Amino acid sequence: MTEAFRPLGGKLFTRHFQFMGVLVLIAGYFLIRRFIFGIGDVSNLSDGFPWGLWITYDVVTGTAIACGGYAMALLVYVFNRGQFHPMIRAALLTSVFGYTLAGASIVVDVGRYWQLYNVFLPQYINLNSVMLEVALCVTLYTLVLWIEFSPAILEAMKANRLLRFLRHILFFFIGVGILLPTMHQSSLGSLLLIAGYKVHDLWQTTIIPLLFLITAITMGYGIVVFESLYASVHLGRKLETPLLSKISAIIPWLLIAYLVLRIGDLFLSGQIRAIAGPGPEPYLFLAEVALFVFAIVTLMDQYHRTRPTILFWSSLAVVLGGALYRFNAFMIAFDPGPGWHYFPAVGEMSITLGIVAFEIMAYLFFVKKTPILAAGH
Amino acid sequence: MKIDRRQFFKVMAAGGAVAVGASPVQARPCKTLPPDAIGILYDANLCIGCKACEVACKVANDMPMSGDGAIDQAYGVQDAWDGDDDLNGRTMNKIKAYVAEGSRTDLDDPDACFIKRSCMHCIDPDCVSACPVSALTKDPFTGIVSYNPDACIGCRYCQLACPFNIPKFQYDKTFPQIVKCQLCAPRIAEGEIPACCDACPTGASLFGRVEDLRAEGHRRLAMQPGERVEFPLNQLGGKTRAAEAQKYHPHLYGETESGGTQYLMVAGVPFEQLGMPPVGDESRARLSETLQHSLYKGMVAPGLLLGGLVYAAYQHTKEDREDQEDRQNRPEQEHGDD
């Protein structure tokens, strides 16, 4: 672990960066409207669909995509695969922004944001609520992520005394930083248990916490591979293919475990019958399975794993498959009863796009100005 | 180094306190009816669709009329008719009409029926279980499920959780609230009965103790169509009125639905046709809480896991710490810029 991390340097205000800035400005316009005229002014949320794109993408899918840091920490610090250490900061960086902006989007989504701190007040907390657990874990984990990530910032600031102190206690935060996502990623699935019949039979199951946890970890590895390839090409760096092929070797096994549990459970509960039901749901289910099967087939083959193009498409399939699973469960296959329909409004989509754009801008800023990427890779 | 270690134990203790802070809660049995449980029996066969209950509800709860209904728009008037066709952020109580296919205007059709929708005041409410900040609570004696806007963060998980789709949200407001029937709790505290029951001219909305209402419901289900029977008005044990019994669909809705509700319904047509959702006989809250609490029972499993993870992280970051020591111990010139 003697590799050094270096800032990439280079011009920050590229055309790419400016384009993202425009998206952020558009989101800003709708954000102002949302806070002046209410949620109904910019969104298609309704009493039948109280949760829409904001929760489904920004929180439920966004934090799963931000599981790169969690997945890599598992690998490096629990399974002691130090060889992946060079990739940990980049993974942590996306986790930091994924979670911080998920937290920020919560402020946009909840109706009474000025009372959000009630979640931390003992007289109000409800220990029976799955939502409470998610809220506390996500908040705490966001803090822990910033602590885990702070060495990069401290190095850039040359604050060596603080850095030295931090190095000696960091292992504790690393431990907490693995526990918390294990808890809340599974609980994100548990959120749907109480919705009962509103969640389609193909997605409503008591093992949903386990399914959400496995897919979150898998998406974490998927996004690390995808992002590394994308960033290498975009920022003109050498591809990290040997490391990526090793990481992606884990993915098929996780996905096989997931599919066995998922489909086995559907057969055991008899809910597999819903596959012959009407509507688009059976096809959406098959699309999820197909994306995962594609990733399993390609990534099982050792030769394929050394081909950057195949790695790129397979890791993308993993992320999209996991995202589709979450979108289906929370939004597309969600049915509160006759008469209710939902498709995100322009304002909703603009705000979500703006958040993603802001995330990319922050990523570019940090890799260029602070030591995130390993030198010589 | 010593200071560092002391600091470390402090952090450990604080972290442990956070982890254990959420105290152990056992997986719980089914909830039963509170001792003084009160509720409403709605008899669709007695309802004439006059909507007096809706008006009384709006007055009692100080809720605005819709003001933009079709009639208002057509005649350019304001608040002439409350035009909303479902429960929403300004409506806690709604009478809807069901007319069988093919007889769209004939309310005398034997299959035509009214239905009153409002909070069911579940015995084991999913919304109460779901709310992270206890903004929705169930009174331990009366069983009324009430809402506290000072606690609510507006996450709308209660809306997702409610099997009856009852809690509504003020999407059009800058500072919105959740809106739902609270069984006129302030009126009941003053010895009165809910406004809707008070206003009902036919006894279709009947206030009383839930156990008595259940018995009354079963009495009605057993009635012979055509016989003249006494129906209590407004509340059990008060005035009555004689009327001809109509055919009842043999189901006391709310007796078992979602673990039982304090709002009961009888009607002449099956409840699926009246738009009542397919809820099971057990509350989802019980399943969700049991699963969550068995995972986090006494925080034992997360605690053990945390111990293991911290130990693993400690072992596998040794080099990291030594690395730094080495760099610190190197000749000063490398760090001359400190």
XYZ file of C-alpha atoms in Angstrom:
715
model
C 0.000 0.000 0.000
C 2.758 2.398 -0.783
C 1.055 3.904 -3.823
C 0.568 7.647 -3.740
C -2.608 9.438 -4.751
C -2.144 12.603 -6.864
C -4.442 15.365 -8.059
C -5.007 15.089 -11.774
C -4.705 18.807 -12.423
C -5.785 20.303 -15.733
C -8.466 22.732 -16.814
C -11.618 22.619 -14.700
C -14.078 24.667 -16.785
C -14.277 22.374 -19.766
C -17.308 22.364 -22.102
C -18.434 19.189 -20.368
C -18.294 20.957 -17.009
C -20.182 23.973 -18.360
C -22.939 21.777 -19.805
C -23.410 20.191 -16.381
C -23.545 23.697 -14.949
C -26.473 24.561 -17.233
C -28.352 21.456 -16.025
C -27.739 22.543 -12.441
C -29.124 26.014 -13.201
C -32.295 24.540 -14.721
C -32.710 22.377 -11.625
C -32.192 25.499 -9.527
C -35.149 27.197 -11.230
C -37.464 24.276 -10.422
C -36.053 24.024 -6.891
C -36.992 27.636 -6.217
C -40.503 26.959 -7.544
C -40.781 23.847 -5.383
C -39.928 25.751 -2.229
C -42.239 28.670 -3.027
C -45.300 26.971 -4.520
C -45.064 23.486 -3.030
C -44.228 20.019 -4.288
C -47.316 19.806 -6.486
C -46.099 22.732 -8.595
C -43.082 20.905 -10.025
C -43.984 17.241 -9.666
C -46.641 14.725 -10.618
C -46.618 13.210 -7.147
C -50.091 12.433 -5.852
C -51.884 10.828 -2.950
C -51.720 7.513 -4.838
C -48.047 7.927 -5.719
C -46.606 9.787 -2.735
C -43.161 8.558 -3.753
C -41.958 9.082 -7.277
C -38.744 9.724 -9.146
C -37.072 11.614 -6.288
C -37.222 8.769 -3.795
C -36.839 6.027 -6.391
C -33.840 7.487 -8.170
C -32.147 9.935 -5.808
C -32.417 7.814 -2.683
C -33.186 4.169 -3.420
C -31.208 3.833 -6.653
C -28.717 6.652 -6.091
C -27.417 5.291 -2.809
C -27.149 1.806 -4.306
C -25.091 3.238 -7.163
C -23.081 5.018 -4.475
C -22.280 1.662 -2.874
C -18.915 1.548 -4.663
C -17.159 2.742 -1.521
C -18.961 0.160 0.588
C -18.280 -2.695 -1.834
C -14.596 -1.780 -2.161
C -14.209 -1.337 1.608
C -15.607 -4.854 2.065
C -13.016 -6.141 -0.369
C -10.015 -4.229 0.944
C -10.637 -4.134 4.681
C -12.684 -7.272 5.369
C -11.354 -9.685 2.786
C -7.906 -8.031 2.931
C -7.434 -7.551 -0.788
C -4.910 -4.725 -0.504
C -4.211 -4.886 -4.224
C -7.453 -2.943 -4.760
C -6.354 -0.145 -2.464
C -5.461 2.169 -5.383
C -9.137 2.251 -6.364
C -10.595 2.958 -2.970
C -10.492 6.740 -3.035
C -12.244 7.064 -6.369
C -14.912 4.657 -5.093
C -15.222 6.607 -1.851
C -15.501 9.867 -3.758
C -18.584 8.742 -5.666
C -20.045 7.338 -2.455
C -19.561 10.637 -0.659
C -21.430 12.544 -3.349
C -24.028 9.866 -3.951
C -24.982 9.872 -0.300
C -24.619 13.584 0.363
C -26.838 14.434 -2.575
C -29.313 11.703 -1.653
C -29.494 13.462 1.709
C -29.934 16.818 -0.019
C -32.671 15.446 -2.259
C -34.521 14.270 0.858
C -34.828 17.925 1.859
C -36.447 18.592 -1.524
C -38.750 15.593 -1.331
C -40.109 15.740 2.211
C -42.978 18.134 2.702
C -41.996 19.509 6.086
C -38.214 19.723 5.681
C -37.853 22.365 8.401
C -38.799 19.676 10.911
C -36.430 17.014 9.563
C -34.352 17.131 12.746
C -37.299 15.498 14.556
C -35.835 12.217 13.286
C -33.057 12.656 15.859
C -35.227 13.753 18.805
C -35.867 10.987 21.349
C -39.406 12.189 22.074
C -40.387 11.701 18.452
C -38.474 8.671 17.178
C -40.526 5.575 16.422
C -38.456 2.428 16.762
C -41.045 0.420 14.831
C -40.473 2.477 11.714
C -38.268 1.076 8.973
C -38.008 4.629 7.689
C -36.429 5.753 10.961
C -33.673 3.178 10.579
C -33.032 4.220 6.999
C -32.981 7.899 7.955
C -30.579 7.457 10.875
C -28.261 5.060 9.049
C -28.065 7.155 5.902
C -27.346 10.336 7.889
C -24.718 8.647 10.004
C -23.146 6.933 7.010
C -22.904 10.220 5.112
C -20.936 11.647 8.040
C -18.746 8.548 8.215
C -18.107 8.751 4.469
C -16.861 12.318 4.793
C -14.530 11.203 7.606
C -13.280 8.278 5.507
C -12.783 10.589 2.572
C -11.214 13.441 4.554
C -7.578 12.213 4.227
C -7.732 13.181 0.551
C -8.874 16.696 1.438
C -6.395 16.978 4.328
C -3.569 15.869 2.047
C -4.552 18.507 -0.464
C -4.597 21.061 2.365
C -1.298 19.675 3.713
C -2.809 19.451 7.203
C -0.369 16.781 8.305
C -0.960 16.805 12.061
C -4.672 16.204 11.659
C -3.987 13.651 8.963
C -1.666 11.704 11.247
C -4.254 11.672 14.021
C -6.956 10.590 11.600
C -4.881 7.690 10.293
C -4.858 6.188 13.771
C -8.604 6.203 14.286
C -9.741 5.690 10.738
C -10.106 1.909 11.111
C -13.044 2.455 13.462
C -14.881 4.572 10.934
C -14.100 2.029 8.251
C -15.799 -0.623 10.405
C -18.846 1.576 11.016
C -18.787 2.502 7.339
C -19.302 -1.136 6.393
C -21.959 -1.857 9.028
C -24.235 1.087 8.197
C -24.770 0.360 4.475
C -25.365 -3.306 5.328
C -28.166 -2.123 7.580
C -29.810 0.567 5.489
C -29.400 -0.945 2.044
C -31.389 -3.950 3.224
C -33.889 -1.690 4.992
C -34.505 0.249 1.786
C -36.087 -2.985 0.588
C -37.922 -3.512 3.881
C -39.624 -0.140 3.341
C -41.888 -1.847 0.827
C -43.069 -4.667 3.105
C -45.707 -2.492 4.727
C -47.084 -1.379 1.344
C -48.521 -4.891 0.936
C -50.683 -5.393 -2.138
C -49.590 -2.084 -3.685
C -46.299 -3.711 -4.639
C -46.700 -6.205 -7.491
C -46.472 -9.907 -6.553
C -43.235 -10.314 -8.509
C -41.523 -7.790 -6.215
C -43.363 -8.134 -2.879
C -41.541 -10.720 -0.745
C -40.336 -11.080 2.827
C -36.766 -11.652 1.584
C -36.727 -8.230 -0.079
C -34.145 -6.866 2.427
C -31.686 -9.562 1.410
C -32.368 -8.993 -2.285
C -31.771 -5.253 -1.913
C -28.540 -5.842 0.006
C -27.081 -8.252 -2.551
C -27.979 -6.050 -5.499
C -26.569 -2.981 -3.729
C -23.191 -4.666 -3.239
C -23.231 -5.987 -6.806
C -24.127 -2.562 -8.167
C -21.267 -1.180 -6.073
C -18.751 -3.393 -7.890
C -20.495 -2.733 -11.188
C -20.237 1.020 -10.818
C -16.579 0.856 -9.740
C -15.731 -1.019 -12.952
C -17.965 1.139 -15.136
C -16.759 4.394 -13.685
C -13.097 3.454 -13.828
C -13.378 2.648 -17.523
C -15.435 5.746 -18.263
C -13.155 8.054 -16.273
C -10.029 6.564 -17.818
C -11.300 7.223 -21.303
C -12.744 10.629 -20.517
C -9.781 11.895 -18.480
C -7.209 10.262 -20.777
C -5.712 7.897 -18.220
C -4.369 4.384 -18.537
C -7.100 1.716 -18.211
C -7.016 -0.247 -14.964
C -8.098 -3.424 -16.730
C -6.144 -6.027 -14.672
C -7.688 -4.806 -11.421
C -11.103 -4.380 -12.998
C -11.114 -7.921 -14.327
C -10.444 -9.200 -10.824
C -13.241 -7.102 -9.313
C -15.687 -8.109 -12.008
C -14.961 -11.791 -11.324
C -16.949 -11.408 -8.085
C -20.048 -10.046 -9.791
C -21.394 -13.243 -11.436
C -21.373 -15.148 -8.138
C -23.297 -12.427 -6.356
C -25.791 -12.280 -9.192
C -26.237 -16.059 -9.248
C -26.918 -16.036 -5.494
C -29.419 -13.224 -6.063
C -31.241 -14.954 -8.918
C -31.434 -18.276 -7.045
C -32.945 -16.513 -4.011
C -35.251 -14.299 -6.052
C -36.655 -16.923 -8.380
C -36.602 -19.688 -5.756
C -38.623 -17.495 -3.417
C -41.156 -16.716 -6.153
C -41.658 -20.439 -6.747
C -41.886 -21.280 -3.030
C -44.457 -18.579 -2.359
C -46.383 -19.407 -5.535
C -46.150 -15.766 -6.628
C -44.347 -16.867 -9.789
C -47.883 -17.246 -11.207
C -47.875 -13.470 -11.645
C -45.423 -13.968 -14.501
C -48.402 -15.040 -16.628
C -50.411 -12.013 -15.484
C -51.485 -9.042 -17.607
C -49.656 -5.769 -18.064
C -46.010 -4.876 -18.606
C -44.801 -6.223 -15.251
C -43.807 -9.747 -16.402
C -41.724 -8.197 -19.195
C -40.077 -5.791 -16.784
C -39.236 -8.730 -14.538
C -37.754 -10.605 -17.491
C -35.767 -7.507 -18.505
C -34.189 -7.384 -15.030
C -33.314 -11.069 -15.183
C -31.981 -10.720 -18.743
C -29.632 -7.870 -17.788
C -28.242 -9.918 -14.916
C -27.957 -13.109 -16.975
C -26.054 -11.138 -19.629
C -23.594 -9.940 -16.979
C -23.248 -13.443 -15.527
C -22.558 -15.046 -18.906
C -20.008 -12.456 -20.020
C -18.198 -12.035 -16.717
C -17.918 -15.771 -15.980
C -15.480 -16.064 -18.861
C -11.928 -15.149 -17.849
C -10.988 -13.992 -21.351
C -14.008 -11.732 -21.612
C -13.038 -10.061 -18.360
C -9.820 -8.783 -19.887
C -11.679 -6.999 -22.708
C -12.471 -3.402 -21.666
C -15.439 -3.186 -24.059
C -17.078 -6.285 -22.621
C -16.320 -5.114 -19.079
C -17.912 -1.774 -19.909
C -21.183 -3.230 -21.199
C -21.405 -5.951 -18.544
C -20.845 -3.556 -15.651
C -23.397 -1.193 -17.191
C -25.857 -4.113 -17.366
C -25.309 -4.807 -13.661
C -26.000 -1.196 -12.712
C -29.005 -0.912 -15.036
C -30.402 -4.270 -13.869
C -30.149 -3.215 -10.230
C -31.639 0.189 -11.039
C -34.505 -1.391 -12.957
C -35.182 -3.695 -9.990
C -35.519 -0.671 -7.721
C -37.559 1.359 -10.219
C -39.944 -1.546 -10.732
C -40.443 -2.214 -7.042
C -40.894 1.431 -6.018
C -42.486 3.019 -9.052
C -43.265 1.150 -12.253
C -44.870 -1.989 -10.818
C -46.255 -0.030 -7.848
C -50.052 0.093 -8.021
C -52.017 1.882 -5.277
C -55.363 1.065 -6.934
C -57.482 2.015 -9.934
C -57.426 5.639 -11.060
C -53.873 6.436 -10.017
C -51.173 6.999 -12.619
C -47.708 8.411 -12.362
C -45.076 9.596 -14.754
C -42.455 12.054 -13.510
C -43.035 15.710 -14.418
C -40.479 17.866 -16.247
C -39.692 19.675 -13.002
C -39.070 16.440 -11.154
C -36.823 15.106 -13.881
C -34.944 18.409 -14.132
C -34.222 18.440 -10.411
C -32.978 14.854 -10.481
C -30.858 15.551 -13.582
C -29.441 18.632 -11.895
C -28.442 16.597 -8.873
C -26.683 14.023 -11.065
C -24.954 16.831 -12.995
C -23.829 18.437 -9.753
C -22.436 15.078 -8.660
C -20.382 14.808 -11.866
C -19.125 18.387 -11.492
C -18.055 17.665 -7.920
C -16.339 14.472 -9.079
C -14.378 16.364 -11.738
C -13.468 19.107 -9.280
C -12.163 16.672 -6.706
C -10.174 14.384 -9.021
C -8.514 17.443 -10.566
C -7.808 19.328 -7.340
C -7.317 16.673 -4.660
C -5.355 13.406 -4.512
C -7.993 10.805 -5.411
C -6.595 8.803 -8.273
C -3.543 6.637 -7.785
C -0.415 7.891 -9.523
C 1.072 5.543 -12.097
C -2.102 3.613 -12.780
C 0.399 7.978 21.385
C -1.297 7.695 24.759
C -3.549 10.605 24.007
C -4.453 9.008 20.729
C -5.405 5.797 22.424
C -7.525 7.564 25.037
C -9.175 9.489 22.250
C -9.779 6.235 20.471
C -11.579 4.670 23.418
C -13.731 7.754 23.720
C -14.763 7.371 20.116
C -15.378 3.680 20.646
C -17.614 4.395 23.641
C -19.552 7.046 21.752
C -19.976 4.745 18.778
C -21.118 1.932 21.050
C -23.675 4.221 22.665
C -25.044 5.123 19.255
C -25.236 1.473 18.216
C -26.959 0.365 21.418
C -29.046 3.546 21.653
C -31.889 2.008 19.708
C -33.206 -0.141 22.554
C -34.342 -3.740 22.065
C -37.939 -4.254 21.031
C -39.517 -7.686 20.817
C -41.428 -8.998 17.856
C -44.960 -8.378 18.987
C -48.247 -10.258 18.919
C -51.380 -9.048 17.106
C -52.812 -5.881 18.558
C -56.273 -6.020 20.103
C -59.082 -3.502 20.411
C -58.316 -0.751 22.981
C -60.533 -0.842 26.129
C -62.652 2.226 25.291
C -62.468 1.836 21.526
C -64.960 4.032 19.723
C -65.805 4.117 16.067
C -68.361 4.527 13.337
C -70.672 2.069 11.647
C -71.546 3.177 8.139
C -74.633 1.570 6.653
C -74.690 2.130 2.896
C -78.288 0.909 2.755
C -79.409 3.822 4.940
C -77.252 6.440 3.181
C -79.192 8.759 0.877
C -76.108 10.581 -0.441
C -77.129 13.982 0.970
C -73.498 14.756 1.903
C -74.545 16.512 5.103
C -71.688 14.582 6.725
C -69.202 16.110 4.272
C -70.328 19.643 5.013
C -70.338 19.026 8.765
C -66.852 17.520 8.506
C -65.517 20.575 6.677
C -67.070 22.921 9.218
C -65.901 20.928 12.252
C -62.341 20.688 10.942
C -62.242 24.181 9.450
C -61.390 22.856 5.994
C -61.898 24.925 2.820
C -64.378 23.978 0.115
C -62.863 22.946 -3.197
C -64.036 26.085 -5.006
C -63.066 25.049 -8.513
C -65.655 22.417 -9.292
C -67.350 22.077 -12.656
C -70.500 23.931 -11.560
C -68.450 26.782 -10.101
C -66.548 27.151 -13.336
C -69.655 26.947 -15.514
C -71.490 29.675 -13.591
C -68.552 31.750 -12.514
C -69.377 31.447 -8.838
C -67.265 30.517 -5.854
C -67.824 27.735 -3.341
C -71.302 26.937 -4.668
C -70.582 23.246 -4.562
C -67.767 21.191 -3.118
C -66.485 19.708 -6.326
C -63.764 17.287 -5.245
C -64.542 13.709 -6.159
C -62.244 11.996 -3.686
C -60.455 12.474 -0.408
C -57.622 14.987 -0.715
C -55.646 17.611 1.152
C -58.872 19.500 2.063
C -61.303 16.585 2.367
C -61.301 14.029 5.189
C -64.678 12.493 4.483
C -66.283 11.700 1.145
C -69.508 10.115 -0.044
C -69.116 8.328 -3.360
C -71.761 6.625 -5.460
C -71.496 3.291 -7.153
C -73.904 2.555 -9.993
C -73.912 -0.815 -11.691
C -72.738 -1.065 -15.282
C -75.528 -0.211 -17.755
C -77.662 1.894 -15.412
C -75.540 4.957 -15.103
C -78.153 7.359 -13.757
C -80.573 5.134 -11.905
C -79.837 5.199 -8.213
C -82.908 3.036 -7.605
C -81.081 0.217 -9.309
C -80.745 -2.613 -6.781
C -77.005 -2.630 -7.459
C -76.546 1.109 -6.876
C -74.945 2.073 -3.617
C -73.244 4.897 -1.769
C -69.978 4.484 0.077
C -68.402 6.762 2.637
C -64.641 6.982 2.682
C -62.530 8.260 5.535
C -59.862 6.986 7.897
C -60.647 3.454 9.091
C -58.846 3.884 12.450
C -57.184 0.469 12.198
C -56.638 -1.558 15.349
C -53.061 -2.155 14.167
C -52.447 0.864 11.926
C -49.755 0.581 9.278
C -49.367 4.373 9.191
C -48.513 4.501 12.900
C -45.925 1.770 12.424
C -44.461 3.463 9.360
C -44.119 7.024 10.655
C -40.475 7.627 11.651
C -41.301 10.554 13.958
C -44.495 9.333 15.669
C -46.571 12.046 13.986
C -49.352 9.485 13.720
C -50.313 7.908 17.016
C -53.062 5.624 18.201
C -54.783 6.621 21.427
C -54.305 3.727 23.882
C -57.895 4.061 25.177
C -60.153 5.390 22.439
C -58.068 3.969 19.618
C -58.339 7.187 17.622
C -55.460 7.539 15.159
C -54.474 11.191 15.247
C -51.943 13.369 13.479
C -49.448 15.775 15.000
C -48.149 18.300 12.448
C -45.421 19.453 14.851
C -43.760 16.036 14.599
C -44.432 15.332 10.907
C -41.544 15.685 8.449
C -43.778 15.156 5.415
C -42.065 11.997 4.161
C -45.440 10.531 3.140
C -44.457 6.995 4.137
C -47.868 6.791 5.874
C -49.514 7.250 2.469
C -47.448 4.431 1.026
C -48.186 2.227 4.036
C -51.959 2.740 4.411
C -53.808 -0.158 2.782
C -56.917 2.039 2.451
C -55.071 4.965 0.785
C -56.405 7.357 3.410
C -53.781 9.874 4.562
C -53.724 12.752 2.074
C -51.093 15.401 1.565
C -51.333 19.086 0.688
C -49.225 18.974 -2.467
C -50.400 22.468 -3.401
C -49.152 24.160 -0.221
C -45.792 25.744 0.535
C -45.974 24.445 4.092
C -48.053 21.294 3.680
C -49.559 18.860 6.161
C -50.967 15.359 6.132
C -54.775 15.393 6.215
C -56.948 12.588 7.526
C -60.037 12.005 9.690
C -59.215 12.033 13.400
C -62.690 10.994 14.469
C -63.346 14.565 15.685
C -61.162 13.918 18.733
C -61.610 17.492 20.089
C -65.413 17.129 19.895
C -65.279 13.761 21.622
C -63.137 15.256 24.374
C -66.030 17.671 24.991
C -68.555 14.845 25.192
C -69.904 15.309 21.689
C -69.952 12.818 18.828
C -68.137 13.075 15.462
C -69.591 15.790 13.228
C -70.471 13.399 10.405
C -72.578 11.184 12.694
C -74.150 14.236 14.290
C -75.211 15.554 10.892
C -76.455 12.283 9.389
C -80.273 12.427 9.095
C -80.800 8.714 8.480
C -78.438 7.027 10.900
C -76.186 5.828 8.080
C -73.213 7.160 10.034
C -73.547 5.774 13.530
C -71.217 6.542 16.401
C -70.626 4.157 19.286
C -68.315 1.752 21.086
C -66.717 -0.563 18.568
C -67.889 -3.730 20.295
C -71.485 -2.491 20.283
C -71.147 -1.373 16.684
C -69.958 -4.836 15.714
C -73.028 -6.356 17.356
C -75.239 -3.778 15.612
C -73.552 -4.607 12.308
C -74.231 -8.313 12.720
C -77.859 -7.564 13.702
C -78.283 -5.764 10.394
C -76.671 -8.529 8.377
C -79.202 -10.932 9.898
C -82.230 -8.737 9.013
C -84.840 -10.022 6.599
C -85.238 -7.717 3.578
C -88.597 -5.967 3.746
C -89.196 -6.193 7.495
C -89.672 -2.981 9.506
C -86.857 -2.447 11.960
C -85.675 0.235 14.354
C -82.405 1.910 13.336
C -80.508 4.057 15.849
C -79.866 7.648 14.772
C -76.521 9.471 15.204
C -75.277 7.264 18.009
C -76.028 3.963 19.688
C -78.364 4.184 22.653
C -80.023 7.392 21.504
C -82.953 8.188 19.214
C -84.126 5.575 16.733
C -86.153 5.566 13.562
C -88.159 2.777 11.937
C -87.357 1.801 8.364
C -87.643 -1.100 5.986
C -84.595 -3.368 5.950
C -82.918 -3.825 2.623
C -80.816 -6.728 1.376
C -77.313 -6.773 2.927
C -74.219 -8.265 1.399
C -73.138 -10.679 4.186
C -69.910 -9.008 5.208
C -69.121 -6.653 8.086
C -66.286 -4.746 6.457
C -63.617 -3.745 8.954
C -64.164 -6.585 11.394
C -61.033 -8.396 10.199
C -59.584 -6.219 7.416
C -55.951 -5.321 8.023
C -56.189 -6.756 11.537
C -59.543 -5.075 12.189
C -60.666 -1.449 12.045
C -62.763 0.778 14.267
C -64.672 2.067 11.280
C -67.130 -0.613 10.180
C -69.260 -0.834 7.072
C -72.264 -2.778 5.827
C -73.674 -2.472 2.324
C -75.968 -4.115 -0.174
C -73.266 -4.838 -2.725
C -69.863 -6.506 -2.402
C -67.187 -4.130 -1.137
C -64.823 -4.750 -4.081
C -67.456 -3.036 -6.249
C -67.455 -0.074 -3.899
C -63.757 0.378 -4.499
C -62.550 -1.041 -1.213
C -59.014 -2.330 -1.745
C -57.971 -5.991 -1.435
C -56.446 -5.850 2.038
C -55.690 -9.080 3.852
C -56.824 -9.985 7.344
C -53.487 -9.224 8.930
C -51.888 -5.820 9.233
C -48.713 -5.421 7.228
C -47.240 -3.519 10.171
C -46.957 -6.746 12.120
C -44.972 -8.467 9.366
C -42.728 -5.467 8.786
C -42.047 -4.906 12.492
C -41.455 -8.580 13.209
C -38.904 -8.844 10.412
C -37.151 -5.616 11.330
C -37.053 -6.391 15.041
C -35.787 -9.930 14.608
C -32.905 -8.545 12.529
C -32.116 -5.857 15.070
C -33.184 -7.603 18.274
C -31.319 -5.905 21.096
C -28.914 -4.604 18.452
C -26.980 -7.842 19.155
C -26.374 -8.845 15.562
C -25.348 -5.354 14.396
C -23.176 -4.995 17.515
C -21.324 -8.245 16.895
C -20.983 -7.425 13.219
C -19.573 -4.004 14.091
C -17.014 -5.596 16.431
C -15.894 -7.978 13.708
C -15.736 -5.257 11.086
C -13.749 -2.863 13.265
C -11.330 -5.650 14.161
C -10.890 -6.596 10.514
C -10.402 -2.959 9.538
C -7.854 -2.521 12.354
C -5.875 -5.550 11.204
C -5.956 -4.589 7.561
C -5.016 -0.940 7.938
C -1.816 -1.632 9.924
C 0.345 -0.816 6.941
C -1.532 2.418 6.461
C -0.671 3.564 9.967
C 2.952 2.359 9.740
C 3.310 3.991 6.347
C 2.464 7.295 7.884
C 4.869 6.730 10.805
C 7.646 6.069 8.308
C 6.912 9.200 6.392
C 6.803 11.240 9.595
C 10.146 9.774 10.716
C 11.873 10.579 7.468
C 14.315 13.533 7.406
C 12.649 16.901 7.844
C 13.501 18.316 4.423
C 10.778 16.261 2.748
C 8.176 18.053 4.788
C 9.847 21.420 4.845
C 6.681 23.150 3.748
C 4.728 22.244 6.904
